XYZ file of C-alpha atoms in Angstrom:
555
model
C 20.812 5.728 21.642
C 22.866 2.350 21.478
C 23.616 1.462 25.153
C 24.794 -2.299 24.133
C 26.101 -4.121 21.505
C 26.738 -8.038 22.185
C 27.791 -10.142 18.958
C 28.752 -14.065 19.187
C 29.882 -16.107 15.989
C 29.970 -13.727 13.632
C 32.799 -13.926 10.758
C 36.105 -13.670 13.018
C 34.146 -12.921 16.578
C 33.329 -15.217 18.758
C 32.017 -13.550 21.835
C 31.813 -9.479 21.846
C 29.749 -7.223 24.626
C 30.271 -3.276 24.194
C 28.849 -0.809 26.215
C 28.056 2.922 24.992
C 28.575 5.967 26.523
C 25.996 8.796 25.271
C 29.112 10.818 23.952
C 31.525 10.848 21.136
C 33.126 7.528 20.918
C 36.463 6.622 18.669
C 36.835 2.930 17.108
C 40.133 2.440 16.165
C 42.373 -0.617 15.190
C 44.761 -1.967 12.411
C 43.552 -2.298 8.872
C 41.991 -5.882 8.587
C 41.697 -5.772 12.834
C 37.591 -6.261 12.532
C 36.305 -2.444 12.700
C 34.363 -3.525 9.352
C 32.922 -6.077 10.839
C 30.748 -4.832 13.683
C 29.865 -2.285 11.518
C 28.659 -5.175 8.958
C 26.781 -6.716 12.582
C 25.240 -3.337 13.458
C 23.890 -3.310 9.750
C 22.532 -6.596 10.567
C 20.310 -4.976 12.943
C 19.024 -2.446 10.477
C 17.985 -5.017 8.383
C 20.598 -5.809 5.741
C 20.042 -9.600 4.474
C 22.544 -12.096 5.293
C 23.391 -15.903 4.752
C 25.391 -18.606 6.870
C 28.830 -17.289 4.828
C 28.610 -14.292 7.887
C 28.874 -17.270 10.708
C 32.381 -18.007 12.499
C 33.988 -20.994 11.042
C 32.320 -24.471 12.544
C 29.310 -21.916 14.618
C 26.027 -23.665 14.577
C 24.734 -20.223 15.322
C 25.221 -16.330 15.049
C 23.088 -14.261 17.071
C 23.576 -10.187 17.557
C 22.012 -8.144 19.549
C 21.485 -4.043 20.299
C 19.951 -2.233 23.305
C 18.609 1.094 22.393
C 17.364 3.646 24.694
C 15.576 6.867 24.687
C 12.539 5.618 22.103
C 11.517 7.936 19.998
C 7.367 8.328 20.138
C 7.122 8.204 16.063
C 9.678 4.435 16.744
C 7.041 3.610 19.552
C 4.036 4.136 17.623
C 5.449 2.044 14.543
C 6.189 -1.047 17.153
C 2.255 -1.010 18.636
C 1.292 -0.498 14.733
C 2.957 -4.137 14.503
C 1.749 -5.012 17.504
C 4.866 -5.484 19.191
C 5.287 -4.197 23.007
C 6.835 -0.874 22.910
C 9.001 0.377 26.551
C 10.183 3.995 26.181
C 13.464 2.708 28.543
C 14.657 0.264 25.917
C 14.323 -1.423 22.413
C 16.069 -4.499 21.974
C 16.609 -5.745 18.627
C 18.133 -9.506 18.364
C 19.323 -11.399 14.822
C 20.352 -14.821 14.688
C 21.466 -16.839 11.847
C 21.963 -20.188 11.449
C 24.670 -22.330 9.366
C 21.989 -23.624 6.951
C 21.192 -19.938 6.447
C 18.326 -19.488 8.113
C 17.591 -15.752 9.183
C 15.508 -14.623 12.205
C 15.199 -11.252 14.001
C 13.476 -9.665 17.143
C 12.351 -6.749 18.101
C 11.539 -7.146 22.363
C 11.680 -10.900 22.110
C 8.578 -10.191 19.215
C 9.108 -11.714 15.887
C 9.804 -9.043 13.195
C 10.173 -8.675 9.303
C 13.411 -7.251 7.929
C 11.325 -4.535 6.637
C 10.425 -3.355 10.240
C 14.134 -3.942 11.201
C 14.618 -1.150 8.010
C 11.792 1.112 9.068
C 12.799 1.302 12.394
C 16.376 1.598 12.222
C 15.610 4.975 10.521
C 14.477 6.323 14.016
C 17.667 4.600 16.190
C 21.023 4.481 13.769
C 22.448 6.354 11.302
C 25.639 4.517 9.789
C 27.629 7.141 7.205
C 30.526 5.241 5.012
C 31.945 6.231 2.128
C 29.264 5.456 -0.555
C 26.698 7.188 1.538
C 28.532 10.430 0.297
C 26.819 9.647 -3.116
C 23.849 10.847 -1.666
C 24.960 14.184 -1.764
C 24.197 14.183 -5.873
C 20.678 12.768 -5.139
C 17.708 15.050 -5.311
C 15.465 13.477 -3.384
C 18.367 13.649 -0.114
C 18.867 17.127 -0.815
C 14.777 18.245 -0.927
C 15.094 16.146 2.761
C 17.955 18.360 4.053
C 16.618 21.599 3.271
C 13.063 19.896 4.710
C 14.847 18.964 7.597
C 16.722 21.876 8.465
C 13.932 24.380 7.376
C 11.033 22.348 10.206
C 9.122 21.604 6.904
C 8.717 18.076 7.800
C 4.414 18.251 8.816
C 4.172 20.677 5.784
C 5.394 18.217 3.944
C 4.048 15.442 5.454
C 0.092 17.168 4.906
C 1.344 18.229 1.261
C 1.896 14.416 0.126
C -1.390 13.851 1.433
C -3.235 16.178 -0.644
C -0.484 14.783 -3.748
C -2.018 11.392 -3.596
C -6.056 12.765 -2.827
C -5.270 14.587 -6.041
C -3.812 12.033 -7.906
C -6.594 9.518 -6.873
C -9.077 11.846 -8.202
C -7.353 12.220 -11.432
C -7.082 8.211 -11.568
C -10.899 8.657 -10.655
C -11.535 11.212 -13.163
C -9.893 9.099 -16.033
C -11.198 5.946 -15.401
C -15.186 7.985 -15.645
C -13.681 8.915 -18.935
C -12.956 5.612 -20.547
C -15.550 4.204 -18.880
C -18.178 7.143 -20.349
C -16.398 6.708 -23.660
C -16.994 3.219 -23.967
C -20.310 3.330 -22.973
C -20.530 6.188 -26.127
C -19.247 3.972 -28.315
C -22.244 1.444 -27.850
C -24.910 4.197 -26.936
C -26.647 4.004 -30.394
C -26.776 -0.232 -30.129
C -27.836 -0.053 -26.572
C -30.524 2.896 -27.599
C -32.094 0.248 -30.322
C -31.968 -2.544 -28.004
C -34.039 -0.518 -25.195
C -36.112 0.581 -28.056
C -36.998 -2.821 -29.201
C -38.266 -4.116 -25.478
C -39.957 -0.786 -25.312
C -42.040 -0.907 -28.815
C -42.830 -4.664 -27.743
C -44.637 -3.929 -24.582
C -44.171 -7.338 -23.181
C -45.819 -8.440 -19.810
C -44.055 -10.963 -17.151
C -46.261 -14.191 -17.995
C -47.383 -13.293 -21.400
C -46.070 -15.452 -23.793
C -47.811 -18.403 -21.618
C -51.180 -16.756 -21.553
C -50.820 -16.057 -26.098
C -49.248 -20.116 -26.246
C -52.750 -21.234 -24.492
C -54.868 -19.222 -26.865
C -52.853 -20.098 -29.995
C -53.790 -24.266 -28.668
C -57.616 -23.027 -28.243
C -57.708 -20.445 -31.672
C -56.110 -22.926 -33.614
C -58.843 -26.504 -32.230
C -61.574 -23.509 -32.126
C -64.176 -25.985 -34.502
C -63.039 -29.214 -33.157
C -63.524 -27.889 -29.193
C -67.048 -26.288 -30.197
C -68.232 -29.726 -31.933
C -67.069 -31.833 -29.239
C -68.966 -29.449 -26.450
C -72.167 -29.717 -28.133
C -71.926 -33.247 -28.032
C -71.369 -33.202 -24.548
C -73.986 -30.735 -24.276
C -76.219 -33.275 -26.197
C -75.292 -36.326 -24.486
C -76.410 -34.305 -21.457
C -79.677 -33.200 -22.768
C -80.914 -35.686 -25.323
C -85.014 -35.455 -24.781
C -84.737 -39.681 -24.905
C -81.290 -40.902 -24.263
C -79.903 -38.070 -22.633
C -78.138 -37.885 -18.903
C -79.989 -35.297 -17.331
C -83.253 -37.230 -18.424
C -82.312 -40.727 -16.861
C -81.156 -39.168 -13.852
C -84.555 -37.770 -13.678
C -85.609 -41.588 -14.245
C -83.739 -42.392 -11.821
C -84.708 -39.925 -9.031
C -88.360 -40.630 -9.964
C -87.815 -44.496 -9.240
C -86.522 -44.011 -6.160
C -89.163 -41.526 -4.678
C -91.462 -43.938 -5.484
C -90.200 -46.163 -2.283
C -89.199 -43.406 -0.062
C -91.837 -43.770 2.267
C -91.039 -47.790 3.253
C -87.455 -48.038 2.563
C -85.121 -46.016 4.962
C -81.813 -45.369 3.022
C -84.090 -43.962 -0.199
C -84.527 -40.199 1.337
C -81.006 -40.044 1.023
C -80.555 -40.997 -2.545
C -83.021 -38.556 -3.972
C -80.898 -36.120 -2.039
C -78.235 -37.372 -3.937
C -79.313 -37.852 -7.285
C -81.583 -34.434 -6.915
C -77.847 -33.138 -6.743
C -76.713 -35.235 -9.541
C -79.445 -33.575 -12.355
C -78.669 -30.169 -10.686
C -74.732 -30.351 -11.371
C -75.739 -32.279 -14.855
C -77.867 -29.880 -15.442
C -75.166 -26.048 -14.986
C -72.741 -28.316 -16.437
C -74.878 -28.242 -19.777
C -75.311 -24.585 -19.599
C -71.772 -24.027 -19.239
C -70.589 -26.294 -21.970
C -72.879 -24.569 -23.687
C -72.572 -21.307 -23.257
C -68.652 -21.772 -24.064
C -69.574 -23.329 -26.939
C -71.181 -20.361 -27.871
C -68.499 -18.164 -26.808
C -65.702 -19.992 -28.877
C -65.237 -18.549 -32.617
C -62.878 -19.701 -34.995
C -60.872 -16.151 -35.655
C -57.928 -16.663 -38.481
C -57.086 -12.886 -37.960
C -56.537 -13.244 -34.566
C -54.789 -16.434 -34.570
C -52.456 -14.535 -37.147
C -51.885 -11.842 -34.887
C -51.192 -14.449 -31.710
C -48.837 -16.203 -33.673
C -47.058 -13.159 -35.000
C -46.799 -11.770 -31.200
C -45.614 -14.949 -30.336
C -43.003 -15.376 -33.163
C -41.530 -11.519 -31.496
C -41.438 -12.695 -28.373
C -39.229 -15.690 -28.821
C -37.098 -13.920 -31.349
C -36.122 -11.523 -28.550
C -35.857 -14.587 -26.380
C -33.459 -15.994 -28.310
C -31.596 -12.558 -28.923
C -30.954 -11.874 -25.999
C -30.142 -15.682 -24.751
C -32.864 -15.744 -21.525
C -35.613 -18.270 -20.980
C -38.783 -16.090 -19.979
C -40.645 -12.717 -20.490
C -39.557 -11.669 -16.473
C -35.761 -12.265 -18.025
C -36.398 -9.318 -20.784
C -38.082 -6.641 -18.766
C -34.689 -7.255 -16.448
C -32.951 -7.040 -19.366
C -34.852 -3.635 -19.974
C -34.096 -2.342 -17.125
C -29.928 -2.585 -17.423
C -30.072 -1.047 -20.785
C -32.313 1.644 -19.039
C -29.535 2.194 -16.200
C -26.693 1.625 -18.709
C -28.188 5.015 -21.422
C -29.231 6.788 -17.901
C -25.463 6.477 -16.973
C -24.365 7.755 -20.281
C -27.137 10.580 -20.129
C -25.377 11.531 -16.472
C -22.135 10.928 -17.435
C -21.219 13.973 -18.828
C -22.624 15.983 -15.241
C -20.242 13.505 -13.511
C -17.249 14.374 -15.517
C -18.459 17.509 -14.847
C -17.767 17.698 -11.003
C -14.800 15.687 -11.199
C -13.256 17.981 -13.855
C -14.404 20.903 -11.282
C -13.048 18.548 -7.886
C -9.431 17.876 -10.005
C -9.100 21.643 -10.555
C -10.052 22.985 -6.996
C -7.865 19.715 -5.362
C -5.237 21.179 -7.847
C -5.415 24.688 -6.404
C -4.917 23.498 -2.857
C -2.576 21.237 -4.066
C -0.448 24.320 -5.727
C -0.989 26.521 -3.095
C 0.597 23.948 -0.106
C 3.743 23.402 -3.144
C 4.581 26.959 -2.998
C 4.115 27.560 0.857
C 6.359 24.286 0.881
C 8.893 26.081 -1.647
C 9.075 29.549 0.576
C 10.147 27.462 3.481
C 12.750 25.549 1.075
C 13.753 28.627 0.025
C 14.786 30.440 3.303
C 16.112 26.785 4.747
C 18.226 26.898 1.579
C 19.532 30.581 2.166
C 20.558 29.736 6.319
C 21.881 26.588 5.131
C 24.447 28.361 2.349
C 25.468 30.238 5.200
C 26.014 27.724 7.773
C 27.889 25.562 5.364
C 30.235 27.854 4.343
C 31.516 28.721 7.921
C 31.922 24.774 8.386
C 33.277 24.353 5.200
C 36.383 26.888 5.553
C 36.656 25.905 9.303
C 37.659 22.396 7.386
C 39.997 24.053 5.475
C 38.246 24.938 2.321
C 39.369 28.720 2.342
C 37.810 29.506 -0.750
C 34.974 27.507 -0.852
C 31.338 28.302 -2.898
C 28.231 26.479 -2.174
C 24.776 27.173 -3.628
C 21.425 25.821 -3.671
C 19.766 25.721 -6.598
C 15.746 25.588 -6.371
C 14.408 25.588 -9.570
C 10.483 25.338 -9.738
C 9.116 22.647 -11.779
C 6.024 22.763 -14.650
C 3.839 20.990 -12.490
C 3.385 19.720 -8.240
C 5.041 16.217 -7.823
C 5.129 13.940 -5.007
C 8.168 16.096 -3.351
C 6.495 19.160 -4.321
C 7.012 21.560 -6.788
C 11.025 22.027 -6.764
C 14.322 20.446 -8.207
C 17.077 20.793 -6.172
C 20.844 20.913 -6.516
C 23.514 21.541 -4.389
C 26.566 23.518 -6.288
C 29.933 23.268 -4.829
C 33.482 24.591 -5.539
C 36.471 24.836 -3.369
C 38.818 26.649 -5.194
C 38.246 30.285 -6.198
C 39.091 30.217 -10.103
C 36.258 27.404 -11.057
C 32.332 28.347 -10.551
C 30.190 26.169 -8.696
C 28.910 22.929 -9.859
C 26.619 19.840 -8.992
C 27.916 18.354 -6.379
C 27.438 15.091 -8.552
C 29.987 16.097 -10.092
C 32.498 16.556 -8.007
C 35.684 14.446 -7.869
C 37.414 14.503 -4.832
C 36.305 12.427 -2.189
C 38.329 14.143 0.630
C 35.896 17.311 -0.495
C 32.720 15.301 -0.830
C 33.202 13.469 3.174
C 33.601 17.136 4.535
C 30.716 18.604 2.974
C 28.733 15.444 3.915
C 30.520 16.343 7.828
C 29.216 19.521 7.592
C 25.801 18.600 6.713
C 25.118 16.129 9.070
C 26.934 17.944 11.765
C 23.910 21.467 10.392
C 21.458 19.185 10.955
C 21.988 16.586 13.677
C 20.243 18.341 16.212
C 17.216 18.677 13.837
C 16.611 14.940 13.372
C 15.325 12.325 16.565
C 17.986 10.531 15.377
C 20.127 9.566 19.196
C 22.980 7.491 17.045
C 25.045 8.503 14.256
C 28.409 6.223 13.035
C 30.756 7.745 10.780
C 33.035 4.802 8.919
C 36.139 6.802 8.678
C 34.802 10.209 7.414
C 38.848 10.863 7.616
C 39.342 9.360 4.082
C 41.903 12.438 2.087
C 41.883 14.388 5.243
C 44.887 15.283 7.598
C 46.953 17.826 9.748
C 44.642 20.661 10.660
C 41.845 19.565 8.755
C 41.488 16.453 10.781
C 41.593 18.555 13.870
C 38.842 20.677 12.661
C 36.791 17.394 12.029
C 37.912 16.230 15.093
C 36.002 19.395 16.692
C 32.565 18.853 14.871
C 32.483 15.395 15.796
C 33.217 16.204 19.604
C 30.602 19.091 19.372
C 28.231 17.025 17.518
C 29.068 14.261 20.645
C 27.582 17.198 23.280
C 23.806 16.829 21.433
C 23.797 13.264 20.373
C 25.483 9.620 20.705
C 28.245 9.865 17.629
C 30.848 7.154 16.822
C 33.785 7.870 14.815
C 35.283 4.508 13.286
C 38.645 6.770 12.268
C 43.015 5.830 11.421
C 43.589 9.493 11.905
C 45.075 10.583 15.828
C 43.785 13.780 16.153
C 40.078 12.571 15.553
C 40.912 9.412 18.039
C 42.263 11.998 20.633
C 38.561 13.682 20.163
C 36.856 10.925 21.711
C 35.133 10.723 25.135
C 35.576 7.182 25.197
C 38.041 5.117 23.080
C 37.903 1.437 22.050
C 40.568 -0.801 20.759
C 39.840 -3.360 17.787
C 42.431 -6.267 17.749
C 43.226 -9.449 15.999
C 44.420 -12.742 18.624
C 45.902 -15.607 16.356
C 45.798 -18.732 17.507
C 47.480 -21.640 16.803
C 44.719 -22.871 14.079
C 42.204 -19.955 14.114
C 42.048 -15.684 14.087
C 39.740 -14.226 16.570
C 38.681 -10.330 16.440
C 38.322 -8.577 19.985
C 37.365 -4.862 21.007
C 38.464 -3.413 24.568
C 37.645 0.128 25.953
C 41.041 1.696 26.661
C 41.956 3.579 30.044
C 43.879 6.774 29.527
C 47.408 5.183 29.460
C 46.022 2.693 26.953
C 44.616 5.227 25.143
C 48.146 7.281 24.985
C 50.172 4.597 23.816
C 47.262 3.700 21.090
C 47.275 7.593 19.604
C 51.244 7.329 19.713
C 50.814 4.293 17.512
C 48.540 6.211 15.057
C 51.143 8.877 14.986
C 54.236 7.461 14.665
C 53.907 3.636 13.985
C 54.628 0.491 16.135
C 57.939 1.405 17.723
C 56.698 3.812 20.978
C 58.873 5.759 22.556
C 58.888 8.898 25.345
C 58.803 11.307 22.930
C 56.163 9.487 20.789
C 53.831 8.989 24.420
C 54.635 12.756 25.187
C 52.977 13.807 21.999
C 49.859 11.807 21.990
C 49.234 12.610 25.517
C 49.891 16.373 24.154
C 47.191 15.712 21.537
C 45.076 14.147 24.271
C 44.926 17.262 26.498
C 44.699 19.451 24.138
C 41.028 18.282 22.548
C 39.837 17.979 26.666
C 36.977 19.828 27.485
């Protein structure tokens, strides 16, 4: 509920404080007097953009400012969502602007987006003007009366959530699709690439292990003659190493017993003619062991020759690099192999999810349904206590082929108020007096349905008068007993209505126009409705009839 309004530089105010009452409140003034514009401040608040064109001539600044009490717990929660200190006594929500055009607002002395100014004004302020009536032709507003009124709103609410698990699993299901079709597409190139590592058997390291044998196949002769010439120069009967070191060793034994240091060196040439002499047999025996093969150089250099070509095919470096290689094309045909199992249980997922899915539209659509039947009733007792005697009004549910985000039904409101023409979309319709009546009856059906505390209606009197306006007069004042409603209105009897009354006024100065508002006291108030009634000039009998009009609308 708004408690306090407080607005400083803004267009032709320069310093306004109201305080709200919690029950139906008039706003009334002279055309041009400013009404518009705290309704353009309020708006502010609920997060309409602005620029530095809104500030009071020569203002550095414009800053407005709202106190709302009563919190609702869905308002709360959004605020600690944003982190922003919620107090179930009061929301305050602050704008400023400044003349360079500089926009900031506050929620609790907490900086906020304009967004959350939006979002939240949904749960504090409802303002109704004239082009809000053109929400009567939209579908969407319609599915959310009959939601509203019918207590369909957590129905709803868990309905939308299985929409969007179902439509993420179709997004799911075609995405496997084009994914398992593409794959298809390349299954028979992918199948001969696998097939080619596979036939070729290759190892980690072995194209290092075939390059060393192609060196040793292909010096086979050359590596065999110059061994046994090692092995000669090792064992040559005359000039041979193994024979001098035996020289040698034989020399030095010879003075072993009177020279000290000579049992060491025939320990050390001893070990000498031993090494000399397995390094012969080993030279030798791979001297023996090497054979010139052609065939098998052939077949080392033709393994070789595959290797690199699939090297080089597949743009790697090393053997480790292809079995890798193996291994994704082995994943990639395993995925097309399972693909069609995994289509499978999506296909099977989609179709149960769509059963649930169906099932929730049409529990959603009975509840529509008997909202839609009380709702033709109610109206149509508001509607003729407005003065629409012969009034029709229908609501049309027609189910659609398939569940969308709203559910599974197309609404339209059908309206007529004269008895010779049949009903028709209220989209339709022409007059406007007609249109802000039904809209009065609507909101008035539903008000105490919504956590809405505030509602302003932005002279719902437009093509109204006499008894109708009294009629209106009564909903708003009834409407007043549930809720906080404001009536910004030209029309007496609806002025009379009001618990509490304030006065919108222009003050022109000698080089400037300021707006002001005042809350009028019952003799203010008289002389205000005898205005409305019979113009500027007051008189007894013109005061005798508004305070008429005054008592008669007192509770």
């Amino acid at each position: 509920m708004l408690t306090r309004l407080s607005i400083k530089n803004f267009v032709l105010i320069e310093e306004l404080v109201i305080e709200f009452s919690p029950r139906f409140s008039v706003i009334t003034g002279e055309t041009g007097a400013g009404k518009s514009i705290i309704l353009g401040a309020i708006g502010l608040l609920m997060g309409q953009r602005a620029d530095s064109s809104t500030l009071l001539t020569g203002a550095e600044r414009c800053v407005i400012e709202a106190h709302f009490s009563q919190l609702d717990a869905a308002a709360s929660a959004m605020l600690e969502e944003e982190d922003i200190e919620a107090d179930e006594e009061e929301c305050i929500i602050r704008r400023e602007i400044t003349a360079k055009g500089k926009s900031r607002a506050f929620v609790n002395d907490t900086p906020a987006s304009l967004s959350l100014l939006k979002r939240l004004s949904e749960y504090l302020i409802d303002i109704h003007s004239q082009h809000k009536n053109l929400l009567l032709g939209d579908a969407q507003f319609q599915l959310s009366v009959l939601d509203l009124y019918g207590g369909s709103g957590a129905l709803l609410h868990d309905y939308q959530r299985q929409y969007h698990a179902y439509k993420a699993l179709a997004k799911q299901l075609e995405e496997t699709q084009t994914r398992a079709e593409s794959l298809r597409k390349e299954q028979d190139y992918l199948q001969f690439l696998y097939d080619q590592l596979e036939e070729a058997d290759i190892e980690a390291e072995e194209l290092e292990g075939l390059e060393e044998e192609e060196k040793q196949l292909a010096h086979a002769q050359e590596i065999q003659s110059m061994l046994q010439q090692a092995v000669s120069a090792l064992e040559d009967d005359e000039s041979g190493a193994i024979q001098a070191l035996a020289y040698a060793l034989k020399s030095v034994e010879s003075i072993r017993s009177y020279h000290g240091s000579a049992e060491e060196w025939c320990e050390r040439l001893q070990s000498l003619r031993i090494e000399a002499q397995d390094l012969a047999a080993t030279l030798s025996d791979e001297g023996e062991s090497i054979t010139f093969s052609p065939k098998r150089l052939a077949r080392i250099q033709e393994r070789i020759d595959l290797i690199r070509g699939l090297l080089h095919k597949h743009n790697v470096e090393d053997c480790s690099e292809l079995l890798e290689i193996k291994d994704q094309l082995s994943d990639q045909l395993t995925q097309i192999t399972s693909s069609d199992e995994e289509l499978n249980q999506l296909r099977e997922a989609l179709a149960t999810a769509g059963e649930a899915l169906m099932s929730k539209a049409l529990e959603l659509r009975e509840l529509r349904i008997t909202a839609a039947r009380a709702i033709e009733g109610a109206l149509l007792g508001s509607l003729r206590e407005l003065g629409m005697p012969y009034v029709r009004f229908l609501i049309e549910l027609q189910q659609l082929d398939s569940p969308g985000a709203m559910g599974i039904d197309q609404v339209t409101f059908l309206f007529s108020a004269n008895k010779d023409i049949a009903p028709e979309p209220v989209a339709d319709i022409a007059s406007g007096g007609e249109i802000s009546r039904l809209m009065l009856a609507l909101k008035a059906l539903i008000a105490d349905r919504r956590s809405l505390p505030t509602i302003i209606f932005d002279e719902i009197d437009t093509g109204v008068s006499g008894e109708t306006a009294e009629r209106i007069a009564t909903i708003l004042r009834r409407m007043g007993q549930s809720m906080q409603v404001m009536a910004v209105t030209h029309l007496p009897q609806i002025a009379a209505a009001g618990v509490d009354h304030f006065y919108i006024y222009k003050e022109h100065g000698s080089d400037s126009t300021r707006s002001h508002i005042r809350h009028l006291s019952e003799e203010e108030r008289v002389d205000e409705i005898a205005r409305m009634q019979s113009g500027s000039q007051l008189s007894q009998v013109s005061r005798a009839a508004a305070r008429a009009l005054l008592d008669s609308v007192k509770d």
